Amino acid sequence: VSGSSAHLNHVTASGNVSGSATSTGSFGYIKIPDDGKIALGDSEDLRIYHNGSHSIIRDRGTGNLILRTNVFQVKNSDDTETMLQANADGNVTLYHNNNSKFSTTSGGVSVTGNVITSGNVSGSSTSTGSFAYVNVTSKVSGSSVSTGSFGRLEVGGNTNIDGDITIGGNIT
């Protein structure tokens, strides 16, 4: 197809279709069969395709794969659940079953629900509030100040306490 303006209602192509850096066009719908690929770059650095089972964006270029947006969301295929949202100059939130569970804040992070860890937990912190259940099965180190109430506290292994312990109730 050549000329200053080409208007086609339907184009069927077999084999390779290519263009130059100045090729322009407008497409309302592009259908590419399974295992067909959109390849960008002289060395096909970026490919977008569906292999019949999975949809794949493959970047093998020398730089980063950069998505530029003010709000980035990952949603389920039915568009009924948000799994991740990242906001420019703001929080990044992870969701479980469309409910916010972990979110970055200007002061750190906010966690909704239980936190289960393995390995060492260390740092300097101030804990306030009410803790229904705390189970420590690994090493906890650092400087900390804890105030509030602990419904149940279990510590496995050696426990070193530097300071006062106040206990109300029975020790069993």
mmCIF file of C-alpha atoms in Angstrom:
data_model
loop_
_atom_site.group_PDB
_atom_site.id
_atom_site.type_symbol
_atom_site.label_atom_id
_atom_site.label_comp_id
_atom_site.label_asym_id
_atom_site.label_seq_id
_atom_site.Cartn_x
_atom_site.Cartn_y
_atom_site.Cartn_z
ATOM 1 C CA VAL A 1 0.000 0.000 0.000
ATOM 2 C CA SER A 2 1.461 3.349 -0.936
ATOM 3 C CA GLY A 3 0.453 6.911 -1.540
ATOM 4 C CA SER A 4 -0.293 9.925 0.583
ATOM 5 C CA SER A 5 -3.372 8.377 2.154
ATOM 6 C CA ALA A 6 -4.385 4.767 2.296
ATOM 7 C CA HIS A 7 -7.675 3.787 3.849
ATOM 8 C CA LEU A 8 -8.353 0.095 4.190
ATOM 9 C CA ASN A 9 -11.339 -1.609 5.742
ATOM 10 C CA HIS A 10 -9.659 -4.978 6.177
ATOM 11 C CA VAL A 11 -6.099 -6.196 5.758
ATOM 12 C CA THR A 12 -5.048 -9.820 5.961
ATOM 13 C CA ALA A 13 -1.353 -10.547 5.976
ATOM 14 C CA SER A 14 0.603 -13.744 6.058
ATOM 15 C CA GLY A 15 4.265 -13.848 6.986
ATOM 16 C CA ASN A 16 6.176 -10.809 8.203
ATOM 17 C CA VAL A 17 4.803 -7.278 8.195
ATOM 18 C CA SER A 18 7.361 -4.529 8.759
ATOM 19 C CA GLY A 19 7.633 -0.792 8.587
ATOM 20 C CA SER A 20 10.106 2.007 8.949
ATOM 21 C CA ALA A 21 10.657 4.442 11.810
ATOM 22 C CA THR A 22 8.346 6.874 10.016
ATOM 23 C CA SER A 23 5.495 4.435 9.346
ATOM 24 C CA THR A 24 2.198 5.688 10.702
ATOM 25 C CA GLY A 25 -1.266 4.282 10.855
ATOM 26 C CA SER A 26 -4.372 3.894 12.902
ATOM 27 C CA PHE A 27 -5.731 0.562 13.966
ATOM 28 C CA GLY A 28 -8.899 -0.038 15.913
ATOM 29 C CA TYR A 29 -8.093 -3.721 16.477
ATOM 30 C CA ILE A 30 -5.048 -5.910 15.932
ATOM 31 C CA LYS A 31 -5.416 -9.667 16.218
ATOM 32 C CA ILE A 32 -2.297 -11.776 16.548
ATOM 33 C CA PRO A 33 -2.651 -15.555 17.004
ATOM 34 C CA ASP A 34 -1.042 -17.585 19.822
ATOM 35 C CA ASP A 35 2.736 -17.577 19.580
ATOM 36 C CA GLY A 36 2.623 -14.522 17.299
ATOM 37 C CA LYS A 37 4.819 -11.765 18.687
ATOM 38 C CA ILE A 38 5.098 -8.003 18.637
ATOM 39 C CA ALA A 39 8.844 -7.374 18.578
ATOM 40 C CA LEU A 40 10.393 -3.947 19.114
ATOM 41 C CA GLY A 41 14.008 -2.893 18.646
ATOM 42 C CA ASP A 42 16.676 -3.881 16.136
ATOM 43 C CA SER A 43 17.506 -6.970 18.210
ATOM 44 C CA GLU A 44 13.884 -7.590 19.222
ATOM 45 C CA ASP A 45 14.764 -6.324 22.708
ATOM 46 C CA LEU A 46 11.095 -6.091 23.720
ATOM 47 C CA ARG A 47 8.525 -8.713 22.848
ATOM 48 C CA ILE A 48 4.867 -8.917 23.758
ATOM 49 C CA TYR A 49 3.083 -12.171 23.055
ATOM 50 C CA HIS A 50 0.734 -14.907 24.211
ATOM 51 C CA ASN A 51 1.985 -18.481 23.999
ATOM 52 C CA GLY A 52 -1.419 -20.137 24.349
ATOM 53 C CA SER A 53 -1.117 -20.450 28.117
ATOM 54 C CA HIS A 54 0.547 -17.257 29.352
ATOM 55 C CA SER A 55 0.713 -13.601 28.344
ATOM 56 C CA ILE A 56 4.314 -12.450 28.332
ATOM 57 C CA ILE A 57 6.195 -9.144 28.180
ATOM 58 C CA ARG A 58 9.869 -9.974 27.671
ATOM 59 C CA ASP A 59 12.515 -7.268 27.906
ATOM 60 C CA ARG A 60 16.077 -8.274 27.096
ATOM 61 C CA GLY A 61 17.431 -4.831 26.311
ATOM 62 C CA THR A 62 20.427 -3.258 27.956
ATOM 63 C CA GLY A 63 18.338 -0.763 29.946
ATOM 64 C CA ASN A 64 15.372 -0.997 32.295
ATOM 65 C CA LEU A 65 11.766 -1.767 31.467
ATOM 66 C CA ILE A 66 10.159 1.503 32.521
ATOM 67 C CA LEU A 67 6.443 2.059 32.949
ATOM 68 C CA ARG A 68 5.627 5.765 33.194
ATOM 69 C CA THR A 69 2.397 6.589 34.954
ATOM 70 C CA ASN A 70 1.056 8.559 37.905
ATOM 71 C CA VAL A 71 -0.954 5.589 39.189
ATOM 72 C CA PHE A 72 0.117 2.001 38.458
ATOM 73 C CA GLN A 73 -2.313 -0.819 39.198
ATOM 74 C CA VAL A 74 -2.170 -4.575 38.776
ATOM 75 C CA LYS A 75 -5.695 -5.988 38.645
ATOM 76 C CA ASN A 76 -7.232 -9.391 38.088
ATOM 77 C CA SER A 77 -8.336 -10.322 34.579
ATOM 78 C CA ASP A 78 -12.010 -9.515 35.322
ATOM 79 C CA ASP A 79 -11.030 -6.013 36.574
ATOM 80 C CA THR A 80 -12.826 -6.669 39.879
ATOM 81 C CA GLU A 81 -9.837 -6.828 42.242
ATOM 82 C CA THR A 82 -6.792 -4.642 42.755
ATOM 83 C CA MET A 83 -3.674 -6.645 43.640
ATOM 84 C CA LEU A 84 -1.121 -3.793 43.709
ATOM 85 C CA GLN A 85 -1.282 -0.020 43.408
ATOM 86 C CA ALA A 86 1.615 2.429 43.257
ATOM 87 C CA ASN A 87 0.966 6.186 43.382
ATOM 88 C CA ALA A 88 3.422 8.844 42.218
ATOM 89 C CA ASP A 89 4.812 10.738 45.234
ATOM 90 C CA GLY A 90 2.743 8.511 47.496
ATOM 91 C CA ASN A 91 2.102 5.060 48.816
ATOM 92 C CA VAL A 92 2.531 1.619 47.321
ATOM 93 C CA THR A 93 -0.136 -0.816 48.505
ATOM 94 C CA LEU A 94 -0.355 -4.601 48.258
ATOM 95 C CA TYR A 95 -3.796 -6.184 48.434
ATOM 96 C CA HIS A 96 -5.119 -9.626 49.310
ATOM 97 C CA ASN A 97 -8.597 -10.420 48.016
ATOM 98 C CA ASN A 98 -9.050 -6.704 47.231
ATOM 99 C CA ASN A 99 -8.248 -5.679 50.825
ATOM 100 C CA SER A 100 -5.234 -3.478 51.632
ATOM 101 C CA LYS A 101 -2.678 -5.485 53.643
ATOM 102 C CA PHE A 102 0.690 -3.718 53.272
ATOM 103 C CA SER A 103 1.187 -0.083 52.402
ATOM 104 C CA THR A 104 4.158 2.248 52.429
ATOM 105 C CA THR A 105 3.648 5.568 54.196
ATOM 106 C CA SER A 106 5.703 8.737 54.563
ATOM 107 C CA GLY A 107 6.813 7.429 57.982
ATOM 108 C CA GLY A 108 7.412 3.769 57.092
ATOM 109 C CA VAL A 109 4.858 1.032 56.466
ATOM 110 C CA SER A 110 1.359 0.123 57.564
ATOM 111 C CA VAL A 111 0.348 -3.524 57.918
ATOM 112 C CA THR A 112 -3.223 -4.722 58.272
ATOM 113 C CA GLY A 113 -3.565 -8.236 59.698
ATOM 114 C CA ASN A 114 -1.015 -10.676 61.083
ATOM 115 C CA VAL A 115 2.714 -10.575 60.433
ATOM 116 C CA ILE A 116 4.465 -13.949 60.239
ATOM 117 C CA THR A 117 8.249 -13.942 59.980
ATOM 118 C CA SER A 118 11.078 -16.430 59.921
ATOM 119 C CA GLY A 119 14.672 -15.560 60.564
ATOM 120 C CA ASN A 120 16.003 -12.647 62.554
ATOM 121 C CA VAL A 121 14.111 -9.463 63.315
ATOM 122 C CA SER A 122 16.308 -6.546 64.279
ATOM 123 C CA GLY A 123 16.235 -2.803 64.601
ATOM 124 C CA SER A 124 15.324 0.024 66.906
ATOM 125 C CA SER A 125 11.633 0.561 67.483
ATOM 126 C CA THR A 126 8.925 1.894 69.697
ATOM 127 C CA SER A 127 5.837 -0.309 69.948
ATOM 128 C CA THR A 128 2.590 1.013 71.287
ATOM 129 C CA GLY A 129 -0.885 -0.386 71.341
ATOM 130 C CA SER A 130 -2.412 -3.707 72.126
ATOM 131 C CA PHE A 131 -0.939 -6.989 70.955
ATOM 132 C CA ALA A 132 -3.255 -9.987 71.186
ATOM 133 C CA TYR A 133 -0.557 -12.554 70.437
ATOM 134 C CA VAL A 134 3.206 -12.304 70.004
ATOM 135 C CA ASN A 135 5.188 -15.452 69.196
ATOM 136 C CA VAL A 136 8.957 -15.116 68.877
ATOM 137 C CA THR A 137 10.691 -18.287 67.682
ATOM 138 C CA SER A 138 13.829 -16.657 66.359
ATOM 139 C CA LYS A 139 16.286 -13.992 67.450
ATOM 140 C CA VAL A 140 14.946 -10.527 68.145
ATOM 141 C CA SER A 141 17.636 -7.897 68.614
ATOM 142 C CA GLY A 142 17.983 -4.167 68.716
ATOM 143 C CA SER A 143 16.814 -1.358 70.922
ATOM 144 C CA SER A 144 13.107 -1.251 71.583
ATOM 145 C CA VAL A 145 10.501 0.330 73.788
ATOM 146 C CA SER A 146 7.202 -1.514 74.067
ATOM 147 C CA THR A 147 4.134 -0.161 75.759
ATOM 148 C CA GLY A 148 0.627 -1.497 75.697
ATOM 149 C CA SER A 149 -0.830 -4.852 76.499
ATOM 150 C CA PHE A 150 0.251 -8.272 75.332
ATOM 151 C CA GLY A 151 -2.482 -10.887 75.518
ATOM 152 C CA ARG A 152 0.018 -13.682 75.022
ATOM 153 C CA LEU A 153 3.787 -13.578 74.571
ATOM 154 C CA GLU A 154 5.806 -16.655 73.650
ATOM 155 C CA VAL A 155 9.571 -16.551 73.344
ATOM 156 C CA GLY A 156 11.580 -19.577 72.193
ATOM 157 C CA GLY A 157 15.308 -19.765 72.857
ATOM 158 C CA ASN A 158 17.406 -17.445 74.994
ATOM 159 C CA THR A 159 15.915 -14.162 76.125
ATOM 160 C CA ASN A 160 18.084 -11.310 77.333
ATOM 161 C CA ILE A 161 16.275 -8.438 79.016
ATOM 162 C CA ASP A 162 18.091 -5.270 79.984
ATOM 163 C CA GLY A 163 15.689 -3.245 82.097
ATOM 164 C CA ASP A 164 12.523 -3.683 84.116
ATOM 165 C CA ILE A 165 9.776 -6.247 83.635
ATOM 166 C CA THR A 166 6.395 -5.514 85.149
ATOM 167 C CA ILE A 167 3.980 -8.431 85.342
ATOM 168 C CA GLY A 168 0.378 -8.182 86.411
ATOM 169 C CA GLY A 169 -1.221 -11.544 87.091
ATOM 170 C CA ASN A 170 0.149 -15.022 87.588
ATOM 171 C CA ILE A 171 3.360 -16.499 86.229
ATOM 172 C CA THR A 172 2.947 -20.118 85.234
#
